[in-house]
Amino acid sequence: FVFGFEDRGKLRELERMDDGEEGGGGAPAPKGGHDTIGATPKDGLPWPFPRDGQRVPTSSCLRDVDENGKEDPMTYHGCGLWWWMWILCGADVSETIVDWDEKGYLEETCKKTNNPYPPMGRERMYDVDVDVPKNPIPEELRSGHFNVQVLFYKMRLYKLLELCRNVYPLYVIVQVILCSVIPCIWILLLYGVIPMSDPTLLEDRCDYGKMACWHLFTNPISEVTIQWCVVTLLFPCIDDNLPWRPFWMYLPLMALIYIVQVLFFLPFVLTIRTFEYSCLVSFLLSDTCTFFYLLAMKNRIIDFRKENKEDPELREVVSTRYNAYLQSIPIRFVTVGIYATYLYGIIRIEEDETISGLNFLLAFSTVFLRVYLQRLFSVFHKDMNFYMAFLGLYAGTSMYFAFAVPGFEGNEILNYATAAIVPLTSLVVGCLQQTEIWFRFRCWIKKTYCPTLCCRNDLLAFPIEEDLNFDGRGSDNQHPAYRRTKVHNAIMDMMAAMYTSLFYLLVSPSLRNLPNKLHFPYTSDNKIIGISPSGDASFNDEDWEDSMIFSAFVLVYSLVSFLLYKWYIFIFYPSMKPVFKEFFHKPHNEPDKLGYQMMIVSLIGVGVVKLFLSYSRVW
C-alpha cells in the first residue's frame, strides 16, 4: 500500500525480473497486451486516482456516453473541463473509455507515428536483452586495431567498472574519472604545457616568432583534435558492427584542416596578430571542411563495410544515418555560437538580473535543441542517440557554465543558482517524468494546445499504454517508450554534470599555474591579458575559489541525485529497473561505449577551453 501496489504478487513477479540479470521481460503479454515494461499500471507513487471503474470527474450534464456507457475523448473540446479533469485524475480506461482499437483510433495513431500495427506489445513484453541491439566489437576486429573504440578494452580499464558493478556510487565515480582524465591530459598538453609567448610582451605586431607556437601548433592542432572527434563519432553512429574506418580515409581531412588554419591566419599573425572572435571563424573553417569532405566521401565510407554494399536495405539505413549526422555539423556550429554569445554577455553585463536571465535562456535553449537533436538522431542505434543528443548537449552547457562562473558579478548566489538550474532540477524532473499525471499533461499540451493554439483534438493527445514499437524514442504518445527514454535521459543528464564538474576541477587549476597561464583568465597573477578584447584583468582569487567550490558542489550534488534517482526507480517503478541497469552498465558490457562518451567530453572540452584562450578574442 505504501508503494502504491495493490497486487503484491505482481510486485514479487517484478522483483524476480532483476538482481544480477540484465534482462527483464520476454514473457508473454497478458490479455490485451497492456501490461508491459514501462507501463505497469501498479507502478508509481501513491496517488488515489484513478480508482477501479472511475470515470473522468465532470458534471453529468456535460458527459457524452455511447450505448455502452463509455466516453470518447475525441468528442470533447480540447481545452474543455473533461480534458482538464482527465489530466488531473485520469480514469479507468478499460471500463469508461471507448476501445481505441475498435474505433480505429489505434491504427490511425500507429500510422501517424510510423509505428507497426498491431502493436509489438501484443505479442510479448519488452525485453532489454532482446529489444536493445547488442553490438560488441568482435574479438577478431579488436585484436587487429588500437583506437579509441577499443582503448578501454585493450587497457582492460573496463574491468574496474565490472568489479564495482553492484556498488553504484563507486561505479559512477570510476566511470567519471575514466571519461574525464584522458581529455584533461591532452588539453593540458595542448593549451598549458607547450609554452606560447607572454601576451603582455606582444608589442611588435610583425614579430612572428612570438606568435609561431599558436599559429603552427596550438590553433591548428586544437581544430584537428575537434574534427577528429567529430569524424570518429560518425562511425559508431552509422555502423553498429564496425564503428571505425581506416585512418587513411580521413587523414587527408586532418591535413586539409591544418593547412587551411595555418594559411588563413597567416596574414593576421603578420599584421594585427588576431581579431575578436577569431575562434568562431576557426570553428567555421574546420566545420566547413569536415562537412564537404564527409559529403564527398559518403559512398566510400559507407561501402567500406561490404555488408553495407551487398544489402540494399542495410545500405539505405546507413545512408539515412549518415545524412542525419551531416545535418548535425552546422547545428553544432550554431550551438557553439550561442555559447560564445553567452560568454560575450557575461563579460560585458554586470546586472544580476541580466546574467541570471542569460543563464535561464541558455539552459532552456539547450532543452529545446536537445528535443530537435533527439528526433534527428532517432535513426541511430538507441545508445548513440542518447549519447549524442543528451550527453552532448547537457555536457556542453554544463561545461560552459563551469568555466564562465568566475566572471559572475554582483549577487553571485543568484547567478550560481541559475547556472546550476539543470543539475539542481534533474532529480525532480527525472522523477516527475515517470508519473502518470505528467504524461497525461505532456501529451495534451504537446498535441492539443501548443501546435494549434485553438485547442483542436488530436489522437496523439491521448496516452497509449501499449508498446507500439520496442525501439520507440519517447517522442510520441506511447507511454512505455517514453518512460524508458526518460530513464536514459536522467542518467545522461546527471552523468554530464559530473563529467564536466570534474573536468573543470582538474583543468582550471592547471590553466592557472602552467606556463601559458597568462593566456587564460584563471591566473593568480593580476596582469592584463594582453590581447583580450575586453581588456579585463584575470579573475581574482576569491572568484576562482568560489568557482571551484561551485563545481565541487555540482559534482557531489549530481552524484547524490543519481543515487536518489536510482532508489526512486528501483522502489517505485520496479518495471524500469532492468532498463536502468542495462543502460547504466553499458560501459563495462560494451567498453567501446565508454570510449564514445570520452570522445564527446574531449570534443566539448577542447572547444570550451579554446574560447577562453587570449588569442581567440572572446573573453
Coordinates of C-alpha atoms in Angstrom, one line a residue:
F1 CA 0.0 0.0 0.0
V2 CA 2.8 2.4 0.8
F3 CA 4.4 2.0 -2.6
G4 CA 1.1 2.0 -4.5
F5 CA 0.9 -1.7 -5.2
E6 CA -2.5 -3.4 -4.8
D7 CA -1.3 -6.7 -6.2
R8 CA 1.6 -7.9 -4.1
G9 CA 2.0 -11.0 -6.3
K10 CA 2.7 -8.6 -9.2
L11 CA 5.4 -6.8 -7.1
R12 CA 7.1 -10.1 -6.4
E13 CA 7.0 -11.0 -10.1
L14 CA 8.6 -7.7 -11.0
E15 CA 11.3 -8.1 -8.3
R16 CA 12.2 -11.6 -9.8
M17 CA 13.0 -9.9 -13.1
D18 CA 16.1 -8.5 -11.5
D19 CA 19.1 -8.8 -9.5
G20 CA 22.3 -9.8 -11.2
E21 CA 20.5 -10.2 -14.5
E22 CA 20.4 -7.5 -17.2
G23 CA 17.3 -8.9 -18.8
G24 CA 13.7 -8.2 -17.8
G25 CA 10.7 -9.4 -19.5
G26 CA 10.3 -11.6 -22.5
A27 CA 7.3 -13.3 -21.0
P28 CA 4.0 -13.5 -22.9
A29 CA 2.0 -10.3 -22.6
P30 CA -1.2 -10.5 -20.5
K31 CA -4.5 -10.5 -22.4
G32 CA -4.8 -7.2 -24.3
G33 CA -1.1 -6.6 -24.1
H34 CA -1.5 -3.6 -21.8
D35 CA 1.0 -4.8 -19.1
T36 CA 4.5 -4.2 -20.5
I37 CA 7.7 -2.9 -19.1
G38 CA 7.3 0.8 -18.8
A39 CA 3.5 0.8 -18.5
T40 CA 2.8 -1.5 -15.5
P41 CA -0.4 0.0 -14.0
K42 CA 0.6 -0.5 -10.4
D43 CA 3.9 1.2 -10.7
G44 CA 4.3 4.6 -9.2
L45 CA 4.0 6.9 -6.2
P46 CA 0.8 6.6 -4.1
W47 CA -1.9 8.6 -5.8
P48 CA -5.7 8.0 -5.2
F49 CA -6.6 8.3 -8.9
P50 CA -7.7 6.6 -11.0
R51 CA -9.7 4.1 -9.0
D52 CA -11.2 0.9 -10.4
G53 CA -14.2 1.8 -12.6
Q54 CA -13.6 5.6 -12.1
R55 CA -14.8 8.0 -14.8
V56 CA -13.2 11.3 -15.5
P57 CA -14.8 13.5 -12.8
T58 CA -17.1 16.0 -14.5
S59 CA -20.7 17.2 -14.5
S60 CA -23.2 14.6 -15.7
C61 CA -24.8 17.2 -17.9
L62 CA -21.6 17.6 -19.8
R63 CA -20.9 13.9 -20.2
D64 CA -21.3 12.3 -23.6
V65 CA -21.5 8.5 -23.4
D66 CA -22.3 5.8 -26.0
E67 CA -24.8 2.9 -25.8
N68 CA -22.2 1.0 -23.7
G69 CA -21.8 3.9 -21.2
K70 CA -18.3 4.7 -22.4
E71 CA -16.8 8.1 -23.4
D72 CA -14.9 9.1 -26.5
P73 CA -12.3 11.8 -25.6
M74 CA -12.3 13.0 -29.2
T75 CA -15.8 14.3 -28.8
Y76 CA -14.8 16.7 -26.1
H77 CA -13.3 20.2 -26.7
G78 CA -9.6 20.0 -26.4
C79 CA -9.5 22.7 -23.7
G80 CA -12.7 21.8 -22.0
L81 CA -13.3 20.7 -18.5
W82 CA -13.3 17.0 -19.4
W83 CA -9.7 17.1 -20.6
W84 CA -8.5 19.1 -17.6
M85 CA -10.0 16.6 -15.2
W86 CA -8.6 13.8 -17.3
I87 CA -5.1 15.2 -16.8
L88 CA -5.6 15.6 -13.1
C89 CA -7.5 12.4 -12.1
G90 CA -7.3 10.1 -15.1
A91 CA -9.9 7.3 -15.5
D92 CA -10.2 3.5 -15.6
V93 CA -9.6 3.4 -19.4
S94 CA -10.7 -0.2 -19.9
E95 CA -14.1 0.4 -18.2
T96 CA -15.0 4.0 -19.1
I97 CA -13.2 5.0 -22.3
V98 CA -14.2 3.6 -25.8
D99 CA -12.0 0.9 -27.1
W100 CA -9.2 2.6 -29.1
D101 CA -8.8 -0.4 -31.3
E102 CA -12.4 -0.9 -32.2
K103 CA -12.8 2.8 -33.1
G104 CA -9.9 2.6 -35.4
Y105 CA -8.0 5.2 -33.4
L106 CA -5.1 2.9 -32.5
E107 CA -4.4 2.0 -36.2
E108 CA -4.6 5.7 -37.1
T109 CA -2.2 6.5 -34.3
C110 CA 0.3 3.9 -35.5
K111 CA 0.1 5.4 -39.0
K112 CA 0.7 9.0 -37.7
T113 CA 3.6 7.9 -35.6
N114 CA 5.2 5.5 -38.1
N115 CA 4.8 2.5 -35.8
P116 CA 3.7 -1.0 -36.7
Y117 CA 0.1 -2.2 -36.4
P118 CA -0.8 -4.3 -34.5
P119 CA 1.5 -3.0 -31.7
M120 CA 4.5 -5.1 -30.8
G121 CA 3.4 -5.2 -27.2
R122 CA 0.5 -7.5 -28.2
E123 CA 2.9 -10.4 -28.8
R124 CA 5.1 -10.2 -25.7
M125 CA 6.6 -7.9 -23.1
Y126 CA 9.6 -5.7 -23.8
D127 CA 12.9 -7.4 -23.1
V128 CA 16.1 -5.4 -22.7
D129 CA 18.1 -8.5 -23.7
V130 CA 16.2 -8.9 -27.0
D131 CA 14.9 -5.4 -27.9
V132 CA 18.1 -3.3 -27.3
P133 CA 20.6 -4.4 -30.0
K134 CA 23.9 -5.5 -28.5
N135 CA 26.8 -4.7 -30.7
P136 CA 30.0 -5.8 -29.0
I137 CA 33.0 -5.4 -31.3
P138 CA 34.1 -9.0 -32.4
E139 CA 37.4 -10.2 -30.9
E140 CA 39.0 -10.6 -34.4
L141 CA 38.4 -6.9 -35.1
R142 CA 39.6 -5.8 -31.7
S143 CA 42.9 -7.8 -31.9
G144 CA 44.0 -6.0 -35.1
H145 CA 43.2 -2.4 -34.1
F146 CA 44.2 0.1 -31.5
N147 CA 41.9 3.1 -31.5
V148 CA 39.6 5.0 -29.1
Q149 CA 36.9 2.5 -29.7
V150 CA 38.9 -0.4 -28.3
L151 CA 41.1 1.7 -25.9
F152 CA 39.4 0.8 -22.7
Y153 CA 39.1 -2.8 -23.8
K154 CA 42.8 -3.1 -24.7
M155 CA 43.9 -1.5 -21.5
R156 CA 41.4 -3.6 -19.5
L157 CA 40.1 -0.5 -17.7
Y158 CA 36.6 -1.6 -18.1
K159 CA 37.4 -4.4 -15.6
L160 CA 37.4 -1.7 -12.9
L161 CA 33.8 -1.0 -13.7
E162 CA 33.0 -4.7 -13.8
L163 CA 34.4 -5.2 -10.3
C164 CA 32.2 -2.5 -8.8
R165 CA 29.1 -3.0 -10.9
N166 CA 26.9 -3.6 -7.9
V167 CA 28.3 -0.7 -5.9
Y168 CA 26.6 2.2 -7.7
P169 CA 28.5 5.2 -6.1
L170 CA 31.9 3.6 -6.8
Y171 CA 30.8 2.6 -10.3
V172 CA 29.8 6.2 -11.1
I173 CA 33.0 7.7 -9.7
V174 CA 35.2 5.3 -11.6
Q175 CA 33.3 5.9 -14.9
V176 CA 33.5 9.7 -14.4
I177 CA 37.3 9.5 -13.8
L178 CA 37.9 7.3 -16.8
C179 CA 36.0 9.6 -19.2
S180 CA 37.4 12.8 -17.8
V181 CA 41.1 12.2 -17.1
I182 CA 42.3 11.4 -20.6
P183 CA 40.7 14.5 -22.2
C184 CA 42.2 16.6 -19.4
I185 CA 45.7 15.3 -20.0
W186 CA 45.5 16.1 -23.8
I187 CA 44.0 19.6 -23.2
L188 CA 46.8 20.4 -20.7
L189 CA 49.4 19.4 -23.2
L190 CA 47.7 21.4 -25.9
Y191 CA 47.0 24.6 -24.1
G192 CA 49.1 24.5 -20.9
V193 CA 52.4 22.8 -21.1
I194 CA 53.8 23.8 -24.6
P195 CA 54.6 27.5 -24.0
M196 CA 53.1 30.3 -26.0
S197 CA 54.6 33.8 -25.8
D198 CA 53.8 36.0 -22.8
P199 CA 50.9 38.0 -24.2
T200 CA 51.9 41.1 -22.3
L201 CA 55.1 41.2 -24.3
L202 CA 53.5 41.2 -27.7
E203 CA 54.2 44.7 -28.7
D204 CA 55.7 44.2 -32.1
R205 CA 52.9 43.1 -34.4
C206 CA 55.4 41.9 -37.0
D207 CA 57.3 39.7 -34.6
Y208 CA 56.2 36.3 -36.0
G209 CA 58.4 34.3 -33.7
K210 CA 56.2 35.3 -30.7
M211 CA 53.1 34.0 -32.4
A212 CA 54.6 30.9 -34.1
C213 CA 53.6 28.5 -31.4
W214 CA 49.9 29.5 -31.5
H215 CA 49.9 29.8 -35.3
L216 CA 51.6 26.5 -36.2
F217 CA 50.6 24.3 -33.2
T218 CA 48.0 25.4 -30.7
N219 CA 45.3 26.7 -33.1
P220 CA 45.5 24.1 -35.9
I221 CA 46.1 21.1 -33.6
S222 CA 43.1 22.1 -31.5
E223 CA 41.0 22.2 -34.6
V224 CA 42.4 18.9 -35.8
T225 CA 41.5 17.4 -32.4
I226 CA 37.9 18.7 -32.5
Q227 CA 37.3 17.4 -36.1
W228 CA 39.0 14.1 -35.4
C229 CA 36.4 13.6 -32.6
V230 CA 33.6 14.6 -34.9
V231 CA 34.7 12.2 -37.6
T232 CA 35.4 9.3 -35.2
L233 CA 32.0 9.7 -33.6
L234 CA 30.4 9.4 -37.1
F235 CA 31.4 5.8 -37.5
P236 CA 29.5 4.3 -34.5
C237 CA 26.5 6.5 -35.3
I238 CA 26.2 5.0 -38.8
D239 CA 27.5 1.5 -38.3
D240 CA 26.7 -0.6 -35.3
N241 CA 29.0 -3.5 -36.1
L242 CA 32.1 -1.7 -37.5
P243 CA 32.4 1.6 -35.6
W244 CA 35.6 2.8 -37.3
R245 CA 37.2 3.2 -40.7
P246 CA 40.9 3.1 -41.7
F247 CA 42.8 6.3 -40.7
W248 CA 43.8 6.9 -44.3
M249 CA 40.1 7.6 -45.1
Y250 CA 40.2 10.8 -43.0
L251 CA 43.9 11.6 -42.8
P252 CA 43.5 14.0 -45.8
L253 CA 40.8 15.9 -43.9
M254 CA 43.1 16.3 -40.9
A255 CA 45.9 17.6 -43.2
L256 CA 43.5 19.9 -45.0
I257 CA 42.2 21.4 -41.7
Y258 CA 45.8 22.0 -40.6
I259 CA 46.8 23.7 -43.8
V260 CA 43.6 25.9 -44.0
Q261 CA 44.0 27.1 -40.4
V262 CA 47.7 28.0 -41.0
L263 CA 47.2 29.7 -44.3
F264 CA 44.1 31.7 -43.3
F265 CA 45.6 33.1 -40.1
L266 CA 49.0 33.9 -41.6
P267 CA 48.1 37.4 -42.8
F268 CA 46.6 38.3 -39.4
V269 CA 49.5 36.9 -37.5
L270 CA 51.9 39.1 -39.5
T271 CA 49.8 42.3 -39.2
I272 CA 47.2 42.5 -36.4
R273 CA 48.0 39.2 -34.6
T274 CA 44.4 38.2 -34.3
F275 CA 40.9 39.6 -34.2
E276 CA 37.8 39.5 -32.0
Y277 CA 36.0 36.1 -32.1
S278 CA 38.7 34.6 -34.3
C279 CA 38.0 31.2 -32.8
L280 CA 34.4 31.3 -34.3
V281 CA 36.0 31.8 -37.7
S282 CA 38.4 29.0 -36.9
F283 CA 35.5 26.7 -35.9
L284 CA 33.6 27.7 -39.1
L285 CA 36.5 26.9 -41.4
S286 CA 37.0 23.5 -39.8
D287 CA 33.3 22.5 -39.8
T288 CA 33.0 23.6 -43.4
C289 CA 36.0 21.4 -44.4
T290 CA 34.6 18.4 -42.5
F291 CA 31.1 18.8 -43.9
F292 CA 32.1 18.8 -47.5
Y293 CA 34.8 16.2 -47.1
L294 CA 32.4 13.8 -45.5
L295 CA 29.8 14.6 -48.1
A296 CA 32.3 13.7 -50.9
M297 CA 33.5 10.6 -49.1
K298 CA 30.0 9.3 -48.2
N299 CA 29.9 6.3 -50.6
R300 CA 33.4 5.2 -49.8
I301 CA 32.9 5.4 -46.1
I302 CA 29.6 3.5 -46.2
D303 CA 30.7 0.9 -48.7
F304 CA 34.0 0.1 -46.8
R305 CA 32.0 -2.5 -44.9
K306 CA 31.0 -5.0 -47.6
E307 CA 27.7 -5.9 -45.9
N308 CA 26.5 -2.3 -46.5
K309 CA 27.4 -2.6 -50.2
E310 CA 25.7 -6.0 -50.7
D311 CA 22.5 -5.4 -48.8
P312 CA 20.4 -2.5 -50.3
E313 CA 18.1 -2.2 -47.3
L314 CA 21.0 -2.1 -44.9
R315 CA 22.8 0.5 -47.1
E316 CA 19.7 2.7 -47.1
V317 CA 19.6 2.6 -43.2
V318 CA 23.3 3.5 -43.0
S319 CA 22.8 6.3 -45.7
T320 CA 19.9 7.8 -43.7
R321 CA 22.1 7.8 -40.6
Y322 CA 25.0 9.4 -42.5
N323 CA 22.7 12.2 -43.7
A324 CA 21.4 12.9 -40.2
Y325 CA 24.9 13.2 -38.9
L326 CA 25.9 15.6 -41.7
Q327 CA 22.9 17.8 -40.7
S328 CA 24.2 17.9 -37.1
I329 CA 27.5 19.5 -38.1
P330 CA 26.1 23.0 -38.9
I331 CA 23.9 22.7 -35.9
R332 CA 26.9 22.1 -33.7
F333 CA 28.5 25.3 -35.0
V334 CA 25.3 27.3 -34.3
T335 CA 25.4 25.8 -30.7
V336 CA 29.0 27.0 -30.2
G337 CA 27.9 30.4 -31.5
I338 CA 25.2 30.5 -28.9
Y339 CA 27.7 29.7 -26.2
A340 CA 30.1 32.4 -27.4
T341 CA 27.3 34.9 -27.4
Y342 CA 26.5 33.9 -23.8
L343 CA 30.1 34.5 -22.8
Y344 CA 30.0 37.9 -24.5
G345 CA 27.1 38.8 -22.3
I346 CA 28.7 37.5 -19.1
I347 CA 31.8 39.7 -19.9
R348 CA 30.1 42.9 -20.6
I349 CA 26.9 42.8 -18.5
E350 CA 27.1 43.5 -14.8
E351 CA 23.4 43.5 -13.8
D352 CA 22.5 40.4 -11.7
E353 CA 19.1 40.0 -13.3
T354 CA 20.5 40.1 -16.8
I355 CA 23.1 37.5 -16.1
S356 CA 20.5 35.2 -14.4
G357 CA 18.3 35.7 -17.4
L358 CA 21.1 34.7 -19.7
N359 CA 21.7 31.6 -17.6
F360 CA 18.0 30.6 -17.9
L361 CA 17.9 31.3 -21.6
L362 CA 21.0 29.1 -22.2
A363 CA 19.6 26.3 -20.1
F364 CA 16.2 26.2 -21.7
S365 CA 17.5 26.7 -25.2
T366 CA 19.6 23.6 -24.6
V367 CA 16.4 21.6 -23.8
F368 CA 14.7 22.7 -27.0
L369 CA 17.8 21.9 -29.0
R370 CA 18.0 18.5 -27.3
V371 CA 14.5 17.7 -28.4
Y372 CA 15.4 18.5 -32.0
L373 CA 18.6 16.5 -32.0
Q374 CA 16.9 13.6 -30.3
R375 CA 14.5 13.4 -33.2
L376 CA 17.2 13.9 -35.8
F377 CA 19.4 11.2 -34.3
S378 CA 16.4 8.8 -33.8
V379 CA 17.7 6.8 -36.8
F380 CA 20.9 5.9 -34.9
H381 CA 21.2 3.0 -32.5
K382 CA 19.5 3.8 -29.3
D383 CA 22.7 4.2 -27.3
M384 CA 24.3 6.6 -29.8
N385 CA 21.0 8.6 -30.0
F386 CA 21.2 9.2 -26.2
Y387 CA 25.0 9.9 -26.1
M388 CA 24.9 12.4 -29.0
A389 CA 21.7 14.2 -28.1
F390 CA 21.6 14.0 -24.3
L391 CA 25.2 13.8 -23.2
G392 CA 26.5 16.0 -25.9
L393 CA 24.2 18.9 -25.2
Y394 CA 23.9 18.6 -21.4
A395 CA 27.7 18.3 -21.0
G396 CA 28.3 21.2 -23.3
T397 CA 26.0 23.6 -21.4
S398 CA 27.3 22.4 -18.0
M399 CA 30.9 22.9 -19.1
Y400 CA 30.4 26.4 -20.4
F401 CA 28.7 27.3 -17.2
A402 CA 31.5 25.8 -15.1
F403 CA 34.2 27.8 -17.0
A404 CA 32.2 31.1 -17.0
V405 CA 31.0 31.3 -13.4
P406 CA 34.2 33.0 -12.1
G407 CA 33.1 36.0 -14.2
F408 CA 29.8 36.4 -12.4
E409 CA 29.4 39.8 -10.8
G410 CA 27.1 41.1 -8.0
N411 CA 24.7 38.7 -6.4
E412 CA 26.7 35.6 -7.1
I413 CA 24.3 33.3 -5.2
L414 CA 21.5 34.1 -7.7
N415 CA 23.8 33.7 -10.6
Y416 CA 25.3 30.4 -9.4
A417 CA 21.8 29.0 -8.7
T418 CA 20.6 29.8 -12.3
A419 CA 23.8 28.5 -13.8
A420 CA 23.2 25.2 -12.0
I421 CA 19.5 25.1 -12.7
V422 CA 19.8 21.9 -14.8
P423 CA 21.7 19.7 -12.3
L424 CA 19.7 21.2 -9.4
T425 CA 16.4 20.2 -11.0
S426 CA 17.5 17.0 -12.8
L427 CA 16.3 14.7 -9.9
V428 CA 12.9 16.4 -9.6
V429 CA 12.4 16.4 -13.4
G430 CA 13.5 12.8 -13.7
C431 CA 11.1 11.6 -11.0
L432 CA 8.2 13.7 -12.4
Q433 CA 8.6 12.3 -15.9
Q434 CA 7.9 8.8 -14.7
T435 CA 4.4 9.7 -13.3
E436 CA 1.1 9.1 -15.0
I437 CA -0.2 12.6 -14.4
W438 CA 2.8 14.2 -16.1
F439 CA 2.5 12.0 -19.2
R440 CA -1.2 12.9 -19.5
F441 CA -0.4 16.6 -19.3
R442 CA 2.6 16.2 -21.6
C443 CA 0.5 14.5 -24.4
W444 CA -2.2 17.1 -24.0
I445 CA -0.1 20.2 -24.0
K446 CA 2.1 18.9 -26.8
K447 CA -0.6 17.9 -29.3
T448 CA -3.7 19.8 -28.3
Y449 CA -2.7 23.3 -27.2
C450 CA 0.8 24.1 -28.3
P451 CA 0.7 23.3 -32.0
T452 CA -2.6 24.9 -32.8
L453 CA -3.4 27.5 -30.1
C454 CA -7.0 26.7 -30.9
C455 CA -7.3 23.6 -28.8
R456 CA -8.3 21.2 -31.6
N457 CA -8.3 17.5 -30.6
D458 CA -5.6 15.2 -31.8
L459 CA -5.4 11.4 -31.3
L460 CA -1.8 11.8 -30.1
A461 CA -3.1 13.8 -27.1
F462 CA -4.4 10.6 -25.5
P463 CA -1.7 8.3 -24.0
I464 CA -1.3 4.8 -25.3
E465 CA -0.3 2.3 -22.6
E466 CA 0.8 -0.3 -25.1
D467 CA 4.2 -0.8 -26.6
L468 CA 3.7 0.2 -30.2
N469 CA 7.3 -0.1 -31.0
F470 CA 10.1 -1.6 -28.8
D471 CA 12.6 0.8 -30.4
G472 CA 10.4 3.9 -29.6
R473 CA 12.4 7.0 -28.5
G474 CA 9.7 8.7 -26.4
S475 CA 8.7 11.4 -28.9
D476 CA 5.1 10.3 -29.3
N477 CA 2.2 9.2 -27.1
Q478 CA 3.3 5.6 -26.3
H479 CA 3.9 5.6 -22.6
P480 CA 6.3 2.6 -22.3
A481 CA 8.8 4.0 -24.7
Y482 CA 8.6 7.5 -23.1
R483 CA 9.3 6.1 -19.7
R484 CA 12.3 4.1 -20.9
T485 CA 13.7 7.1 -22.7
K486 CA 13.4 9.3 -19.7
V487 CA 15.3 6.9 -17.6
H488 CA 18.2 7.2 -20.2
N489 CA 17.7 11.0 -20.2
A490 CA 18.0 11.3 -16.5
I491 CA 21.1 9.2 -16.3
M492 CA 22.8 11.1 -19.1
D493 CA 21.8 14.5 -17.5
M494 CA 23.4 13.6 -14.2
M495 CA 26.5 12.0 -15.7
A496 CA 27.1 15.0 -17.9
A497 CA 27.1 17.3 -14.9
M498 CA 29.6 15.0 -13.1
Y499 CA 31.9 14.7 -16.2
T500 CA 32.1 18.5 -16.7
S501 CA 32.4 19.4 -13.0
L502 CA 35.4 17.0 -12.6
F503 CA 36.8 18.3 -15.9
Y504 CA 36.8 21.9 -14.6
L505 CA 38.2 20.9 -11.2
L506 CA 41.2 19.2 -13.0
V507 CA 41.8 21.7 -15.8
S508 CA 41.2 25.1 -14.2
P509 CA 44.0 24.8 -11.6
S510 CA 46.4 23.7 -14.3
L511 CA 45.5 26.6 -16.6
R512 CA 46.0 28.9 -13.6
N513 CA 49.6 27.7 -12.9
L514 CA 51.1 26.2 -16.1
P515 CA 53.4 28.2 -18.4
N516 CA 50.6 29.6 -20.5
K517 CA 48.6 30.9 -17.5
L518 CA 48.7 34.5 -18.8
H519 CA 46.7 33.4 -21.8
F520 CA 43.7 32.5 -19.6
P521 CA 41.7 34.5 -17.1
Y522 CA 42.3 32.0 -14.3
T523 CA 45.8 33.1 -13.4
S524 CA 46.6 34.2 -9.9
D525 CA 48.9 36.9 -11.3
N526 CA 46.8 40.0 -11.6
K527 CA 48.1 41.0 -15.0
I528 CA 46.2 42.2 -18.0
I529 CA 45.7 39.5 -20.7
G530 CA 47.4 41.5 -23.4
I531 CA 45.1 40.8 -26.4
S532 CA 41.8 40.2 -24.6
P533 CA 39.1 42.3 -26.3
S534 CA 37.6 43.3 -23.0
G535 CA 40.9 44.3 -21.6
D536 CA 39.9 42.7 -18.3
A537 CA 42.3 41.6 -15.7
S538 CA 42.2 38.0 -14.6
F539 CA 39.6 36.6 -12.2
N540 CA 40.6 37.4 -8.6
D541 CA 41.5 34.6 -6.2
E542 CA 38.1 34.8 -4.5
D543 CA 36.1 34.4 -7.7
W544 CA 38.2 31.5 -8.8
E545 CA 38.0 29.7 -5.4
D546 CA 34.2 30.2 -5.5
S547 CA 34.1 28.6 -8.9
M548 CA 36.0 25.6 -7.7
I549 CA 33.5 25.3 -4.8
F550 CA 30.7 25.6 -7.2
S551 CA 31.9 22.8 -9.4
A552 CA 32.7 20.6 -6.4
F553 CA 29.2 21.2 -5.2
V554 CA 27.6 20.3 -8.6
L555 CA 29.7 17.1 -8.7
V556 CA 28.6 15.9 -5.3
Y557 CA 25.0 17.0 -5.7
S558 CA 24.8 15.2 -9.1
L559 CA 26.2 12.0 -7.6
V560 CA 23.7 12.2 -4.7
S561 CA 20.9 13.0 -7.2
F562 CA 21.8 10.0 -9.3
L563 CA 21.7 7.7 -6.2
L564 CA 18.4 9.0 -5.1
Y565 CA 17.0 8.6 -8.7
K566 CA 18.2 5.0 -8.8
W567 CA 16.5 4.4 -5.4
Y568 CA 13.3 6.0 -6.7
I569 CA 13.2 3.9 -9.9
F570 CA 14.0 0.6 -8.1
I571 CA 11.4 1.2 -5.4
F572 CA 8.5 3.0 -7.1
Y573 CA 9.0 1.9 -10.7
P574 CA 10.5 -1.6 -10.5
S575 CA 9.4 -2.4 -14.1
M576 CA 12.0 0.2 -15.1
K577 CA 14.8 -1.5 -13.1
P578 CA 16.0 -3.7 -15.9
V579 CA 16.0 -0.7 -18.3
F580 CA 18.0 1.3 -15.8
K581 CA 20.6 -1.4 -15.2
E582 CA 21.0 -2.3 -18.9
F583 CA 21.8 1.2 -20.0
F584 CA 23.8 2.2 -16.9
H585 CA 26.0 -0.9 -17.2
K586 CA 26.9 -0.4 -20.9
P587 CA 30.4 0.9 -20.2
H588 CA 31.7 -2.5 -18.9
N589 CA 29.5 -4.7 -21.0
E590 CA 30.4 -2.8 -24.2
P591 CA 33.6 -0.9 -23.4
D592 CA 33.6 0.9 -26.8
K593 CA 30.6 2.9 -25.4
L594 CA 32.9 4.2 -22.7
G595 CA 35.2 5.5 -25.5
Y596 CA 32.4 7.3 -27.2
Q597 CA 31.5 9.1 -24.0
M598 CA 35.1 10.1 -23.6
M599 CA 35.3 11.5 -27.1
I600 CA 32.2 13.6 -26.5
V601 CA 33.8 15.1 -23.4
S602 CA 37.0 15.7 -25.4
L603 CA 35.2 17.4 -28.3
I604 CA 33.4 19.7 -25.9
G605 CA 36.4 20.3 -23.6
V606 CA 38.8 21.4 -26.4
G607 CA 36.3 23.8 -27.7
V608 CA 35.4 25.3 -24.4
V609 CA 39.0 25.9 -23.3
K610 CA 39.8 27.4 -26.7
L611 CA 37.0 30.0 -26.2
F612 CA 38.8 31.3 -23.1
L613 CA 42.3 31.4 -24.8
S614 CA 43.5 35.0 -25.2
Y615 CA 44.2 34.6 -29.0
S616 CA 40.6 33.5 -29.5
R617 CA 39.5 37.1 -28.5
V618 CA 36.2 36.0 -26.9
W619 CA 36.9 36.5 -23.2

